Amino acid sequence: MNYKRWFTDYAPMILIWLGLVLLFGILSDNFVTSRTLATLASQVPPLAIIACGMTLVLIIAGIDLSVGSTLALASAMLGVALVDWEFPLILAIVVAVITGGLTGLFNGAISVYLRIPSFIVTLGTLEIARGLAYLATDSQTKYLGVALEPMARPLPGLGVPISFLIAVVVIIIGQFILTRTTYGRYLIAIGTNESAVRLAGVPTARKKISVFAITGLLTGLAAVFFTSRLGSADPNAGVGMELSAIAAVVIGGTSLMGGRGSIINSFIGVLIIATLGAGLAQIGASEPSKRVVTGLVIVLAVTIDALRGGFFQKLKMRFKTGTL
Amino acid sequence: MSEPLPSVLTVNRLNKAYNVPVLKDFDFDLRKGEVHALIGSNGAGKSTFAKILTGLTPRNSGEILFQGTPFKPSNKQEASAAGINMVLQELNVIPTLTVGENLFLHTLPHHKGIIARKELHQLSKQALTRLGLNELNPDQLADTLGVGQQQLVEIAGALAQNSSILILDEPTAALTGPEIERLFENIQRLREEGVAMIYISHRMDEIFRIADRVTVLRDGHRINTHDTDGVSMDTLVHEMAGDELAERHPHLEIQHRGPGLTVKNLTAKPAVNDVSFSVQKGEILGIAGLIGAGRTETLRAIFGADPKQSGTVFIGDETTPLSISSPTDAVKAGIGLIPEDRKQDGLLLNKSVSLNTTLSTLERFSKSGLIDHRKEFDATVATTDKLELKYDSVEQSVDELSGGNQQKVVMGRWLLCDSPVLLFDEPTRGIDVAAKETIYNALDQLAREGKTLVVVSSDLLELMSISHRILVMSAGKIAGEFTPDDWSQEAITAAAFSEYISTHERAQ
Amino acid sequence: MKKHFKLLLQTTTCTALSLLLIACGQSKSDKTSTETAEKPVIALIMKSLANEFFKTMGEGAEMHHAENPDQYDLIVNGIKNESDVSAQVDMVEQMMSRGVDAIVIAPADSKALIPILKRASDAGVLVINIDNKLDSDILKELNLNLPFVGPNNRDGARMVGEVVAQQLQANDEVAIIEGITTTFNAIQRRLGFEDAMQAGGVKVVSKQSGYWEMEPANNVASAMLNEHENLKALLCANDSMALGAVAAVRAAGLEEKVLVAGFDNISAVRPLILNGQMIATADQHGDQLAAFGIQAALDILSGGEQPKDQQTVVDLITQETLNQ
């Protein structure tokens, strides 16, 4: 990938993020500090990992509204496995990830085989998974103590927790799969025009189901980091997280109509949302202004992305014709 | 019919072009209380004329005098208010509304915005009774009706307007014998009331039964207008077909290299009924027929894109029938389809030339799931060069290409696939003359390489210039087979109409 | 045919699922609601039954009923989402049309529920207000007497705050993590914390909402710790938010420096109080709150009592009280 391409693809989003960091840096003396950055690094992994799956789902022109509830269910299962079943940590993590994967598989299979729009299926799963999370925990927050602590602790010398490193790896792998593999190519193609892909002889059902299953697995993984950061499994966790994830992905320029998207830009979208949240809290912004500002930034970022098509295309053309 | 009635509509030198001209200096006149049939092959311009009259599309030039004054409706409501209504070929009944609401969709009786149910019920009952549809309840939902009944409701809706001109576009396509009789009784009654009707149909027997005059259209021109009493079927078919001679494309004789594709007893309801044919390797088989005759559906059923009720398909000799239940199976078996609507079914429009070209063969340019972009690039360039495809770079998105080049991208996909059997559905629709020529050359080249080609086209001259043999489909059946020695436009056109005559006779 | 079959399958699956869920949901309340003419019917309307606090409250009510089965019939209801006011309004309407004698309600909003409760009261239904006190100004204006049975949240919060203040010096800095700022309890608890801080001369440098939930509270707490380096305590309006705050303190490595206090005494915080990660919480005996309300309703219905407010006890929970 050459630097021009890199420039047009990622620069606008990164600039928005840096702009926010700068803005809060001016407004607060303590924002641009290693402590704040370390806090952000520990906050973003769950949403970043979910946004990775959500990007894939939106690329195939689907949507997954159940991720918040799935996160709560996987988190609940992690708590149950650790506390009630007394599983070792690794096994408990596997239980959580598989719980997420099965939920995703359910979404995908129902939506593809029964041809129900994923919006409706996952809206149903949003309720089902939340209910199951309450059942699994008996509606009680489970305190997990120090069992998960190592995963939340910053790594010595790096200042970021392992969850952040894993999230970055997931995102790089995700972007690689999307741009370099046949699987990623097919997902983009399916999202662009499924009918044409089918008539080109490419089977689509399993690929679509797999995207939902992957999103579920990633949500399960996100639940592990989410739970480890809070030290507790809360059946009320992740309420509204689907909207944060969709917002981050859309800020990153992924099309709700399918066929277009970038996982790296989704990650920057997550950074923007998290930075905004942390910054507004740090400057002690009032509740109403927090909401208004967050909404404005989402609209602004999406507008810039929409303009990018025109403005940066022109820039690209000028590169080509040598007038720049 | 002793003396000519006064004209209600006079059309002078009407022109209309979308990308290509569809109406050329078209003249027409319609008299009060007559049924005037409009006939012609696909794309002759009949429906376009009806759309201009009803305000659905604007004309480019020409004059329409309606009751002596210039008439230029800018939308359907305006035409309807003036007294010109149309029953469309496609069903326009809204299934979730009641029969009554459908009948009076644009003129719902209301009091301050609230629908006057009682009034609507009465009006609807009257409208239905007029058409003898006493058994229908105006309050039942339209989707509880059969297709024929829905069509009748639509006709009743048009009749309920106070029309001075009523256009009927293939009104009997979905009707059964008794329903047709009922429609004809109504047409008779309207004629007596002085309503002028334009009757568009493929069904010649109907035209001879109810039309007073008939105008033949071909390629946007009015060829002739006859009193129905004084004209023969042969004359009409001859006029529709024209006597232009197909310019024979200079291709070689088929080198018979054994059986290519064999299709036996293919039925895919409702469009395809017991179709059998076979094609040699190196042969181009053309399939002609009217729109709706089941040609596209035949190709799609062979390809596994639509379900079929019965039928076996063989490639090569007839030892093992292929089991094809999806396009994936078909591609594996060695069949490729170039679909009719390339934007909807063929291309990923905002994606690159290379992505579109390698879509079916991506696995070949990848190693354990990783795409080898270099290999993909080389293959795309090689294929597109072979087809003389013009583009800036393989990364250019295909929606920036012309129609002809877009079609070549889809063809390139199957060239890469090396499928021995290729099914083309209207390969040159909407493509300029020069690009057509390169597509013909490509078809020739493929045939010479020993591939088996089936080409569906509505352009008879085109089919006659590129095919080794032409099958004609009519109402879902094979209605004729022609070789260059015995084909003529007239004979093929007659065959294309044949089943529509006989099905109606059977229904009687 | 195939299409029809699929449709049929879809519909049956959906119907079966929903019936199953309805059956699960209703079995509990139906069992206890065999209505007879002479016994009064009391409806208990709570907030989210998924919230541990309200769940134990419901269980307390059912236990009370089990002990006095001859005196009344009980219908227990909850809403899905704590802030879903309209769902609670619908529920009051349902109970009215069912002809109950008394409604014992924990209102989701201290103002929005008043109109419907006025209608109930006008219709002759006895309304007892528990947990979250209805706005007394509006009640006065409407000349409405809806007895409140419950704890004084402000006193409870003051008690917790005093324990914190004792550990601090004058001019030390603390921050408050509020509940949803429009609710009466959130306001009362914040006021109680502020009362205690003012009395001890301690400065409140930041007040922000954690939406009663763990993860939002964790994010806010992290931001507060980053912004205010000398923060000595985080006062949280409920225990879920306190769990989030504890995680933030631990992530920042400030366990020795920053105190965390909560409210409600949910089971998950007990180990934290015992090991010193939390300093105090308040127990307002939520499990008995509904039972108190029901008893008050019975007393009034039988004519033995006049309708008036009753205050219930709030206990302070610290390491010391738990060890007793």
Short mmCIF file of N, CA and C in Angstrom, two decimals, chain A residues 182-231:
data_model
loop_
_atom_site.label_atom_id
_atom_site.label_comp_id
_atom_site.label_asym_id
_atom_site.label_seq_id
_atom_site.Cartn_x
_atom_site.Cartn_y
_atom_site.Cartn_z
N THR A 182 -9.13 -13.92 0.08
CA THR A 182 -10.32 -14.18 -0.75
C THR A 182 -11.58 -14.00 0.09
N TYR A 183 -11.51 -14.43 1.35
CA TYR A 183 -12.67 -14.32 2.23
C TYR A 183 -13.12 -12.86 2.35
N GLY A 184 -12.15 -11.97 2.63
CA GLY A 184 -12.47 -10.55 2.75
C GLY A 184 -13.02 -9.99 1.45
N ARG A 185 -12.41 -10.41 0.36
CA ARG A 185 -12.86 -9.96 -0.96
C ARG A 185 -14.32 -10.36 -1.18
N TYR A 186 -14.63 -11.61 -0.82
CA TYR A 186 -16.01 -12.09 -1.01
C TYR A 186 -17.00 -11.30 -0.14
N LEU A 187 -16.58 -10.97 1.09
CA LEU A 187 -17.48 -10.20 1.96
C LEU A 187 -17.81 -8.85 1.34
N ILE A 188 -16.78 -8.18 0.83
CA ILE A 188 -17.01 -6.88 0.19
C ILE A 188 -17.93 -7.06 -1.01
N ALA A 189 -17.69 -8.12 -1.78
CA ALA A 189 -18.50 -8.37 -2.97
C ALA A 189 -19.96 -8.65 -2.59
N ILE A 190 -20.16 -9.48 -1.57
CA ILE A 190 -21.53 -9.81 -1.14
C ILE A 190 -22.26 -8.54 -0.71
N GLY A 191 -21.56 -7.68 0.01
CA GLY A 191 -22.19 -6.45 0.47
C GLY A 191 -22.50 -5.49 -0.67
N THR A 192 -21.74 -5.59 -1.75
CA THR A 192 -21.97 -4.68 -2.88
C THR A 192 -23.17 -5.12 -3.69
N ASN A 193 -23.23 -6.40 -4.03
CA ASN A 193 -24.32 -6.89 -4.88
C ASN A 193 -24.39 -8.40 -4.73
N GLU A 194 -25.19 -8.85 -3.77
CA GLU A 194 -25.22 -10.28 -3.47
C GLU A 194 -25.75 -11.09 -4.65
N SER A 195 -26.73 -10.52 -5.34
CA SER A 195 -27.31 -11.24 -6.47
C SER A 195 -26.25 -11.53 -7.53
N ALA A 196 -25.42 -10.54 -7.83
CA ALA A 196 -24.38 -10.73 -8.84
C ALA A 196 -23.34 -11.75 -8.37
N VAL A 197 -23.03 -11.73 -7.08
CA VAL A 197 -22.05 -12.67 -6.56
C VAL A 197 -22.57 -14.10 -6.67
N ARG A 198 -23.86 -14.25 -6.36
CA ARG A 198 -24.48 -15.57 -6.45
C ARG A 198 -24.45 -16.06 -7.90
N LEU A 199 -24.78 -15.17 -8.83
CA LEU A 199 -24.79 -15.57 -10.24
C LEU A 199 -23.38 -15.76 -10.80
N ALA A 200 -22.37 -15.28 -10.08
CA ALA A 200 -21.00 -15.56 -10.48
C ALA A 200 -20.56 -16.92 -9.95
N GLY A 201 -21.49 -17.62 -9.28
CA GLY A 201 -21.21 -18.97 -8.82
C GLY A 201 -20.53 -19.03 -7.47
N VAL A 202 -20.50 -17.93 -6.76
CA VAL A 202 -19.86 -17.93 -5.44
C VAL A 202 -20.92 -18.21 -4.37
N PRO A 203 -20.73 -19.28 -3.57
CA PRO A 203 -21.72 -19.55 -2.52
C PRO A 203 -21.64 -18.48 -1.43
N THR A 204 -22.77 -17.99 -0.97
CA THR A 204 -22.74 -16.86 -0.04
C THR A 204 -23.23 -17.18 1.38
N ALA A 205 -24.08 -18.20 1.52
CA ALA A 205 -24.76 -18.42 2.80
C ALA A 205 -23.77 -18.60 3.95
N ARG A 206 -22.82 -19.52 3.77
CA ARG A 206 -21.91 -19.82 4.88
C ARG A 206 -21.03 -18.63 5.22
N LYS A 207 -20.63 -17.90 4.19
CA LYS A 207 -19.77 -16.73 4.45
C LYS A 207 -20.52 -15.72 5.29
N LYS A 208 -21.78 -15.53 4.96
CA LYS A 208 -22.55 -14.55 5.73
C LYS A 208 -22.73 -15.01 7.18
N ILE A 209 -23.05 -16.29 7.34
CA ILE A 209 -23.23 -16.81 8.70
C ILE A 209 -21.93 -16.66 9.48
N SER A 210 -20.80 -16.96 8.81
CA SER A 210 -19.52 -16.93 9.50
C SER A 210 -19.22 -15.52 10.02
N VAL A 211 -19.66 -14.50 9.29
CA VAL A 211 -19.40 -13.13 9.74
C VAL A 211 -20.10 -12.87 11.08
N PHE A 212 -21.33 -13.33 11.19
CA PHE A 212 -22.05 -13.15 12.46
C PHE A 212 -21.38 -13.96 13.57
N ALA A 213 -20.94 -15.18 13.22
CA ALA A 213 -20.28 -16.01 14.23
C ALA A 213 -18.98 -15.36 14.69
N ILE A 214 -18.21 -14.80 13.74
CA ILE A 214 -16.95 -14.14 14.09
C ILE A 214 -17.24 -12.94 15.01
N THR A 215 -18.28 -12.18 14.65
CA THR A 215 -18.64 -11.04 15.49
C THR A 215 -18.99 -11.51 16.90
N GLY A 216 -19.69 -12.63 16.99
CA GLY A 216 -20.02 -13.19 18.31
C GLY A 216 -18.77 -13.58 19.08
N LEU A 217 -17.85 -14.28 18.39
CA LEU A 217 -16.61 -14.70 19.05
C LEU A 217 -15.84 -13.47 19.55
N LEU A 218 -15.74 -12.47 18.70
CA LEU A 218 -15.02 -11.26 19.09
C LEU A 218 -15.71 -10.58 20.27
N THR A 219 -17.05 -10.59 20.26
CA THR A 219 -17.78 -9.99 21.37
C THR A 219 -17.49 -10.76 22.67
N GLY A 220 -17.39 -12.08 22.54
CA GLY A 220 -17.02 -12.90 23.71
C GLY A 220 -15.65 -12.51 24.24
N LEU A 221 -14.71 -12.32 23.30
CA LEU A 221 -13.36 -11.91 23.69
C LEU A 221 -13.41 -10.52 24.36
N ALA A 222 -14.20 -9.62 23.75
CA ALA A 222 -14.35 -8.28 24.31
C ALA A 222 -14.90 -8.37 25.73
N ALA A 223 -15.82 -9.31 25.96
CA ALA A 223 -16.42 -9.47 27.28
C ALA A 223 -15.36 -9.83 28.31
N VAL A 224 -14.39 -10.65 27.89
CA VAL A 224 -13.32 -11.04 28.82
C VAL A 224 -12.55 -9.81 29.29
N PHE A 225 -12.20 -8.93 28.32
CA PHE A 225 -11.43 -7.74 28.68
C PHE A 225 -12.29 -6.75 29.48
N PHE A 226 -13.55 -6.65 29.06
CA PHE A 226 -14.48 -5.76 29.75
C PHE A 226 -14.59 -6.17 31.21
N THR A 227 -14.79 -7.47 31.43
CA THR A 227 -14.97 -8.00 32.77
C THR A 227 -13.68 -7.88 33.59
N SER A 228 -12.55 -8.12 32.92
CA SER A 228 -11.29 -8.08 33.67
C SER A 228 -10.99 -6.65 34.12
N ARG A 229 -11.40 -5.68 33.31
CA ARG A 229 -11.12 -4.29 33.69
C ARG A 229 -11.95 -3.90 34.91
N LEU A 230 -13.19 -4.39 34.99
CA LEU A 230 -14.07 -3.99 36.08
C LEU A 230 -13.99 -4.93 37.27
N GLY A 231 -13.37 -6.10 37.07
CA GLY A 231 -13.25 -7.04 38.18
C GLY A 231 -14.57 -7.64 38.60
#
